[in-house]
Amino acid sequence: MTIRVDIQPSGQAFNLEAGQSILDGALAEGLMLKHSCREGTCGSCKGRVVEGRVEHGETSLEVLSEAERAAGLALFCRATAASDLVIEAPEVTELRGISIQQLAARVAGIDKISDDVAIVRLMLPPGTTFNYYPGQFVQVLLKDGSRRSYSMATRAAEDNHLEWHVRRVPGGVFSTHVFEALKPKAMLRLEGPFGSFFLREGSGPLIFLATGTGFAPIKALLEQLREQGSRRPVYLYWGGRRREDLYRHDELLALEAELPWLRYTPVLSRPTGDCDWQGATGHVQQQVLKDFADLRDFEVYACGSPAMIDSARRALIERLGLAESRFHADAFV
Ligand code: FES
């Protein structure tokens, strides 16, 4: 059975196979709805069903309350259709030159640059065309059927290589494997690209917020702006607990000296005495509150812990007048 989904207010439409999520159906037809985790945990794909019936299955969804369901909201990454639908999606991006694909990639190198961050370089099969928007991620498919998501840290798959920044998560199945067992030449199965964390067109100033390895997609956005010869002012705030967490700090200082439009502010939440830290302390979003009085002309891109993103979203919108539609986030979940 094929189901038709009409999108408001754009007037676009796509078909859905029975059992396919609304998000996957849209992506398969080249229409990207706002999303991040694809697993029902981040809430970024939440939208309104104007007409028709959807099902979310048995699993309880922490980011979609019963009251929201009753009010017609759905998580498009989990909801399947029980009838033709009309949905409301304020932002729909037509994917041009980008197709979601499954591919096998070979590990080209693993560089453990701190006790809990590794730079992993992957080589795609020769002749592969793998386009993505800087800021997007791919998922690695694990043997037990689960997936892990990693953002590409470069603006494009140059020389057919992808770069990931992998943080070791205590008990994390894949990140532990990266640190303890993964070797060059190993093969990984990937699917992607996914995610709506990419630069929107515009000329206004930008604030980039990152914590830890949330820097990876931000690095790709910086490369994109540099490659385009952009003059948009960029205020980059990168937060970590310790100095070691800012694993590209020296490179960013050099980049700031080279690019007149870039201002880099590193922020440590728990600087230890031995690093003699002279810079900002606290959390990245608190530092933005100290540095700016009004963000009405700004666009903000935030990647990192859900706690940082939640707090930044609330603070910058409620206290500095940032428009909600100009806050773009990719949360680690
Ligand atoms: Fe749907 Fe995260 S909850 S994309």
CSV table of C-alpha atoms and ligand atoms in Angstrom, one decimal:
chain,number,residue,atom,x,y,z
A,1,MET,CA,0.0,0.0,0.0
A,2,THR,CA,1.3,3.4,-0.9
A,3,ILE,CA,0.4,6.4,1.2
A,4,ARG,CA,0.4,10.0,0.1
A,5,VAL,CA,1.8,12.7,2.4
A,6,ASP,CA,1.2,16.3,1.7
A,7,ILE,CA,3.4,18.9,3.4
A,8,GLN,CA,2.1,22.3,4.5
A,9,PRO,CA,2.9,25.1,3.9
A,10,SER,CA,5.3,24.2,1.1
A,11,GLY,CA,2.8,22.3,-0.9
A,12,GLN,CA,5.3,19.5,-1.6
A,13,ALA,CA,4.2,15.8,-1.4
A,14,PHE,CA,5.8,12.4,-1.3
A,15,ASN,CA,4.7,8.7,-1.1
A,16,LEU,CA,5.3,6.4,1.8
A,17,GLU,CA,5.5,2.7,1.9
A,18,ALA,CA,3.5,0.9,4.6
A,19,GLY,CA,5.7,0.7,7.8
A,20,GLN,CA,8.1,3.3,6.6
A,21,SER,CA,8.6,6.3,8.9
A,22,ILE,CA,7.5,9.7,7.6
A,23,LEU,CA,11.1,10.9,7.7
A,24,ASP,CA,12.5,8.0,5.8
A,25,GLY,CA,9.8,8.3,3.2
A,26,ALA,CA,10.5,12.0,2.7
A,27,LEU,CA,14.3,11.4,2.5
A,28,ALA,CA,13.8,8.6,0.0
A,29,GLU,CA,12.1,11.0,-2.3
A,30,GLY,CA,14.7,13.7,-1.9
A,31,LEU,CA,12.9,15.9,0.7
A,32,MET,CA,14.7,16.5,4.0
A,33,LEU,CA,12.5,17.3,7.0
A,34,LYS,CA,14.2,18.7,10.0
A,35,HIS,CA,15.8,15.8,12.0
A,36,SER,CA,18.9,14.7,13.9
A,37,CYS,CA,19.0,11.3,15.8
A,38,ARG,CA,16.4,9.3,13.7
A,39,GLU,CA,15.8,7.3,16.9
A,40,GLY,CA,13.0,9.2,18.7
A,41,THR,CA,15.3,10.6,21.3
A,42,CYS,CA,16.2,14.2,20.3
A,43,GLY,CA,12.8,15.7,19.5
A,44,SER,CA,14.1,17.7,16.5
A,45,CYS,CA,11.7,16.0,14.0
A,46,LYS,CA,8.6,16.8,16.0
A,47,GLY,CA,5.8,18.2,13.9
A,48,ARG,CA,2.1,18.5,13.5
A,49,VAL,CA,-0.2,16.0,11.7
A,50,VAL,CA,-3.0,18.2,10.3
A,51,GLU,CA,-5.0,15.4,8.7
A,52,GLY,CA,-4.9,11.6,8.9
A,53,ARG,CA,-3.7,9.1,11.5
A,54,VAL,CA,-0.2,8.1,12.5
A,55,GLU,CA,1.2,5.3,14.8
A,56,HIS,CA,4.3,5.4,16.9
A,57,GLY,CA,4.3,1.7,17.9
A,58,GLU,CA,4.6,0.4,21.4
A,59,THR,CA,7.8,2.2,22.6
A,60,SER,CA,7.3,5.1,24.9
A,61,LEU,CA,8.9,8.3,23.6
A,62,GLU,CA,10.4,10.6,26.2
A,63,VAL,CA,10.4,13.6,23.9
A,64,LEU,CA,6.7,13.2,22.9
A,65,SER,CA,4.2,13.4,25.8
A,66,GLU,CA,0.7,12.0,25.7
A,67,ALA,CA,-0.6,15.5,25.8
A,68,GLU,CA,1.4,16.4,22.7
A,69,ARG,CA,0.2,13.2,20.9
A,70,ALA,CA,-3.4,14.2,21.8
A,71,ALA,CA,-2.7,17.7,20.3
A,72,GLY,CA,-1.7,16.1,17.0
A,73,LEU,CA,2.1,16.2,17.3
A,74,ALA,CA,4.2,13.4,16.0
A,75,LEU,CA,7.9,12.4,15.8
A,76,PHE,CA,8.4,12.1,12.1
A,77,CYS,CA,11.4,9.8,12.5
A,78,ARG,CA,9.2,7.2,14.4
A,79,ALA,CA,5.7,7.8,13.1
A,80,THR,CA,4.2,5.6,10.4
A,81,ALA,CA,1.1,6.4,8.6
A,82,ALA,CA,-2.3,4.7,9.0
A,83,SER,CA,-3.9,6.7,6.3
A,84,ASP,CA,-3.0,9.4,3.8
A,85,LEU,CA,-1.6,12.4,5.7
A,86,VAL,CA,-1.3,16.1,5.7
A,87,ILE,CA,1.6,17.3,7.8
A,88,GLU,CA,3.0,20.6,8.8
A,89,ALA,CA,6.8,21.1,8.4
A,90,PRO,CA,8.1,24.6,8.5
A,91,GLU,CA,11.4,23.7,6.9
A,92,VAL,CA,11.7,21.3,3.9
A,93,THR,CA,15.0,21.1,2.0
A,94,GLU,CA,15.2,19.6,-1.4
A,95,LEU,CA,18.2,17.3,-1.5
A,96,ARG,CA,20.2,18.2,-4.6
A,97,GLY,CA,23.1,15.9,-5.6
A,98,ILE,CA,22.8,14.0,-2.3
A,99,SER,CA,21.4,10.5,-2.0
A,100,ILE,CA,21.3,8.4,1.1
A,101,GLN,CA,23.3,5.3,0.5
A,102,GLN,CA,24.7,2.3,2.3
A,103,LEU,CA,28.4,1.7,1.7
A,104,ALA,CA,31.4,-0.2,3.1
A,105,ALA,CA,34.3,2.0,4.2
A,106,ARG,CA,37.8,0.9,5.1
A,107,VAL,CA,39.5,2.4,8.1
A,108,ALA,CA,42.5,4.4,6.8
A,109,GLY,CA,43.8,5.6,10.2
A,110,ILE,CA,43.1,6.0,13.9
A,111,ASP,CA,44.8,8.8,15.7
A,112,LYS,CA,44.3,8.8,19.5
A,113,ILE,CA,45.0,12.4,20.2
A,114,SER,CA,44.0,12.4,23.8
A,115,ASP,CA,43.0,9.8,26.4
A,116,ASP,CA,39.4,9.9,25.2
A,117,VAL,CA,39.3,11.4,21.7
A,118,ALA,CA,40.3,9.6,18.5
A,119,ILE,CA,40.4,11.0,14.9
A,120,VAL,CA,39.2,8.2,12.7
A,121,ARG,CA,39.8,8.4,8.9
A,122,LEU,CA,37.8,6.2,6.6
A,123,MET,CA,38.3,5.5,2.9
A,124,LEU,CA,35.3,5.0,0.7
A,125,PRO,CA,35.3,2.4,-2.1
A,126,PRO,CA,37.1,3.7,-5.3
A,127,GLY,CA,34.7,5.5,-7.6
A,128,THR,CA,32.2,6.2,-4.9
A,129,THR,CA,30.4,9.5,-5.2
A,130,PHE,CA,29.4,10.5,-1.6
A,131,ASN,CA,28.0,14.0,-1.3
A,132,TYR,CA,26.8,15.6,1.9
A,133,TYR,CA,26.1,19.0,3.3
A,134,PRO,CA,28.9,20.1,5.7
A,135,GLY,CA,27.6,19.4,9.2
A,136,GLN,CA,25.8,16.1,8.4
A,137,PHE,CA,26.5,12.7,9.8
A,138,VAL,CA,26.6,9.1,8.8
A,139,GLN,CA,25.6,6.1,10.9
A,140,VAL,CA,27.8,3.0,11.4
A,141,LEU,CA,25.8,-0.2,11.4
A,142,LEU,CA,26.8,-2.5,14.2
A,143,LYS,CA,26.6,-6.3,14.2
A,144,ASP,CA,23.8,-6.3,16.8
A,145,GLY,CA,21.6,-4.2,14.5
A,146,SER,CA,22.2,-0.9,16.4
A,147,ARG,CA,23.7,2.2,14.9
A,148,ARG,CA,26.0,5.0,16.0
A,149,SER,CA,26.1,8.4,14.5
A,150,TYR,CA,29.3,10.4,13.7
A,151,SER,CA,29.5,13.8,11.9
A,152,MET,CA,31.8,14.3,9.1
A,153,ALA,CA,34.6,16.7,10.2
A,154,THR,CA,35.5,17.9,6.8
A,155,ARG,CA,33.4,19.9,4.3
A,156,ALA,CA,33.5,17.2,1.7
A,157,ALA,CA,34.8,13.6,1.2
A,158,GLU,CA,38.1,14.8,-0.2
A,159,ASP,CA,40.1,12.0,-1.9
A,160,ASN,CA,37.2,9.8,-1.0
A,161,HIS,CA,38.0,10.1,2.7
A,162,LEU,CA,35.8,10.8,5.7
A,163,GLU,CA,37.0,12.1,9.1
A,164,TRP,CA,35.3,11.4,12.4
A,165,HIS,CA,36.1,12.7,15.9
A,166,VAL,CA,35.2,9.8,18.3
A,167,ARG,CA,34.9,10.4,22.0
A,168,ARG,CA,35.4,7.4,24.2
A,169,VAL,CA,32.1,6.9,26.1
A,170,PRO,CA,32.4,4.7,29.2
A,171,GLY,CA,30.6,1.4,28.3
A,172,GLY,CA,30.0,2.6,24.8
A,173,VAL,CA,30.1,-0.4,22.5
A,174,PHE,CA,31.5,1.3,19.4
A,175,SER,CA,33.7,3.9,20.9
A,176,THR,CA,35.4,1.3,23.2
A,177,HIS,CA,35.9,-0.8,20.1
A,178,VAL,CA,37.6,2.2,18.4
A,179,PHE,CA,40.0,2.6,21.3
A,180,GLU,CA,40.7,-1.0,22.0
A,181,ALA,CA,40.3,-3.2,18.9
A,182,LEU,CA,39.7,-1.3,15.7
A,183,LYS,CA,42.7,-1.4,13.3
A,184,PRO,CA,43.5,0.2,10.0
A,185,LYS,CA,42.1,-1.7,7.0
A,186,ALA,CA,39.0,-2.9,9.0
A,187,MET,CA,35.8,-2.5,7.1
A,188,LEU,CA,32.7,-0.7,8.5
A,189,ARG,CA,29.2,-0.6,7.1
A,190,LEU,CA,27.8,3.0,6.9
A,191,GLU,CA,24.6,4.6,5.9
A,192,GLY,CA,24.0,8.3,5.2
A,193,PRO,CA,24.3,11.2,5.0
A,194,PHE,CA,21.7,12.3,7.5
A,195,GLY,CA,20.8,15.3,9.6
A,196,SER,CA,19.6,18.9,9.1
A,197,PHE,CA,22.6,20.5,10.8
A,198,PHE,CA,23.9,22.5,7.8
A,199,LEU,CA,24.4,26.2,7.0
A,200,ARG,CA,21.3,28.1,5.9
A,201,GLU,CA,21.8,30.8,3.3
A,202,GLY,CA,22.2,34.3,4.7
A,203,SER,CA,24.7,37.1,5.3
A,204,GLY,CA,24.2,37.8,9.0
A,205,PRO,CA,26.5,37.0,11.8
A,206,LEU,CA,26.8,33.4,13.1
A,207,ILE,CA,27.5,31.9,16.5
A,208,PHE,CA,28.9,28.4,16.6
A,209,LEU,CA,28.6,26.6,20.0
A,210,ALA,CA,30.4,23.2,20.5
A,211,THR,CA,31.2,21.0,23.4
A,212,GLY,CA,33.8,18.3,23.1
A,213,THR,CA,33.7,16.3,19.8
A,214,GLY,CA,30.6,18.5,18.9
A,215,PHE,CA,33.4,20.4,17.3
A,216,ALA,CA,33.6,18.0,14.4
A,217,PRO,CA,30.6,19.3,12.3
A,218,ILE,CA,31.5,22.8,13.3
A,219,LYS,CA,34.9,22.3,11.8
A,220,ALA,CA,33.2,21.2,8.5
A,221,LEU,CA,31.1,24.4,8.6
A,222,LEU,CA,34.2,26.6,9.1
A,223,GLU,CA,35.9,24.9,6.2
A,224,GLN,CA,32.8,25.5,4.0
A,225,LEU,CA,32.7,29.2,4.9
A,226,ARG,CA,36.5,29.5,4.2
A,227,GLU,CA,36.2,27.7,0.9
A,228,GLN,CA,33.3,30.0,-0.2
A,229,GLY,CA,35.3,33.1,0.7
A,230,SER,CA,32.6,34.1,3.1
A,231,ARG,CA,32.8,37.3,5.1
A,232,ARG,CA,30.1,36.5,7.5
A,233,PRO,CA,31.3,37.2,11.1
A,234,VAL,CA,31.6,33.9,13.0
A,235,TYR,CA,31.9,33.7,16.8
A,236,LEU,CA,33.0,30.3,17.7
A,237,TYR,CA,32.7,29.1,21.3
A,238,TRP,CA,34.2,25.7,22.1
A,239,GLY,CA,33.8,24.3,25.5
A,240,GLY,CA,35.4,21.4,27.4
A,241,ARG,CA,36.1,20.5,31.0
A,242,ARG,CA,39.8,20.4,30.7
A,243,ARG,CA,42.3,22.0,28.3
A,244,GLU,CA,42.9,18.5,26.7
A,245,ASP,CA,39.2,18.4,25.6
A,246,LEU,CA,40.0,21.3,23.2
A,247,TYR,CA,42.0,19.0,21.0
A,248,ARG,CA,42.3,21.5,18.1
A,249,HIS,CA,42.9,24.6,20.2
A,250,ASP,CA,46.2,25.5,18.6
A,251,GLU,CA,44.9,25.1,15.1
A,252,LEU,CA,41.9,27.3,15.9
A,253,LEU,CA,44.2,30.0,17.3
A,254,ALA,CA,46.1,29.9,14.0
A,255,LEU,CA,42.9,30.0,12.0
A,256,GLU,CA,41.6,33.0,14.0
A,257,ALA,CA,44.8,34.8,13.2
A,258,GLU,CA,44.4,34.0,9.5
A,259,LEU,CA,40.6,34.7,9.0
A,260,PRO,CA,39.4,38.2,9.8
A,261,TRP,CA,35.8,37.1,10.2
A,262,LEU,CA,36.5,34.4,12.8
A,263,ARG,CA,36.6,35.1,16.6
A,264,TYR,CA,37.4,32.0,18.7
A,265,THR,CA,36.5,31.8,22.4
A,266,PRO,CA,37.6,28.6,24.2
A,267,VAL,CA,35.7,28.0,27.5
A,268,LEU,CA,36.7,25.5,30.2
A,269,SER,CA,34.2,24.4,32.8
A,270,ARG,CA,36.8,22.7,35.1
A,271,PRO,CA,40.2,24.1,34.4
A,272,THR,CA,42.8,22.2,36.4
A,273,GLY,CA,45.6,24.1,38.1
A,274,ASP,CA,48.3,22.5,36.0
A,275,CYS,CA,47.3,24.1,32.7
A,276,ASP,CA,47.5,27.7,34.0
A,277,TRP,CA,44.3,28.6,32.1
A,278,GLN,CA,43.9,32.3,31.4
A,279,GLY,CA,40.8,32.0,29.2
A,280,ALA,CA,37.0,32.0,29.8
A,281,THR,CA,35.6,29.6,32.4
A,282,GLY,CA,32.1,28.2,32.8
A,283,HIS,CA,29.8,26.9,30.0
A,284,VAL,CA,29.8,28.1,26.4
A,285,GLN,CA,26.2,29.4,26.6
A,286,GLN,CA,26.9,31.4,29.7
A,287,GLN,CA,29.9,33.0,27.9
A,288,VAL,CA,27.6,34.0,25.0
A,289,LEU,CA,25.3,35.6,27.6
A,290,LYS,CA,28.2,37.6,28.9
A,291,ASP,CA,29.4,38.7,25.5
A,292,PHE,CA,26.2,39.7,23.7
A,293,ALA,CA,23.1,41.7,24.7
A,294,ASP,CA,20.9,41.0,21.6
A,295,LEU,CA,21.0,38.1,19.1
A,296,ARG,CA,18.1,39.2,16.9
A,297,ASP,CA,20.3,39.4,13.8
A,298,PHE,CA,22.2,36.2,14.5
A,299,GLU,CA,21.9,32.6,13.5
A,300,VAL,CA,23.2,30.0,16.0
A,301,TYR,CA,24.5,26.5,15.3
A,302,ALA,CA,25.1,24.3,18.4
A,303,CYS,CA,26.5,20.8,18.6
A,304,GLY,CA,27.3,18.8,21.7
A,305,SER,CA,25.6,17.5,24.9
A,306,PRO,CA,21.8,17.7,25.1
A,307,ALA,CA,22.2,19.6,28.4
A,308,MET,CA,24.2,22.4,26.7
A,309,ILE,CA,21.8,22.5,23.7
A,310,ASP,CA,18.7,22.7,25.9
A,311,SER,CA,20.2,25.4,28.1
A,312,ALA,CA,21.6,27.4,25.2
A,313,ARG,CA,18.3,27.2,23.3
A,314,ARG,CA,16.3,28.5,26.3
A,315,ALA,CA,18.8,31.2,27.3
A,316,LEU,CA,19.5,32.6,23.8
A,317,ILE,CA,15.9,32.7,22.8
A,318,GLU,CA,14.4,33.9,26.0
A,319,ARG,CA,17.1,36.3,27.2
A,320,LEU,CA,18.8,37.5,24.0
A,321,GLY,CA,15.8,37.6,21.5
A,322,LEU,CA,17.2,34.9,19.1
A,323,ALA,CA,14.4,33.7,16.8
A,324,GLU,CA,13.6,30.0,17.4
A,325,SER,CA,13.9,29.3,13.7
A,326,ARG,CA,17.5,30.5,13.8
A,327,PHE,CA,18.7,28.1,16.4
A,328,HIS,CA,20.0,24.9,14.8
A,329,ALA,CA,21.2,22.1,16.9
A,330,ASP,CA,22.7,18.6,16.7
A,331,ALA,CA,22.6,16.9,20.1
A,332,PHE,CA,24.6,13.8,21.1
A,333,VAL,CA,21.9,11.4,22.3
B,1,FES,FE1,13.2,12.2,15.5
B,1,FES,FE2,15.5,12.8,16.8
B,1,FES,S1,13.5,12.4,17.6
B,1,FES,S2,15.1,12.9,14.7
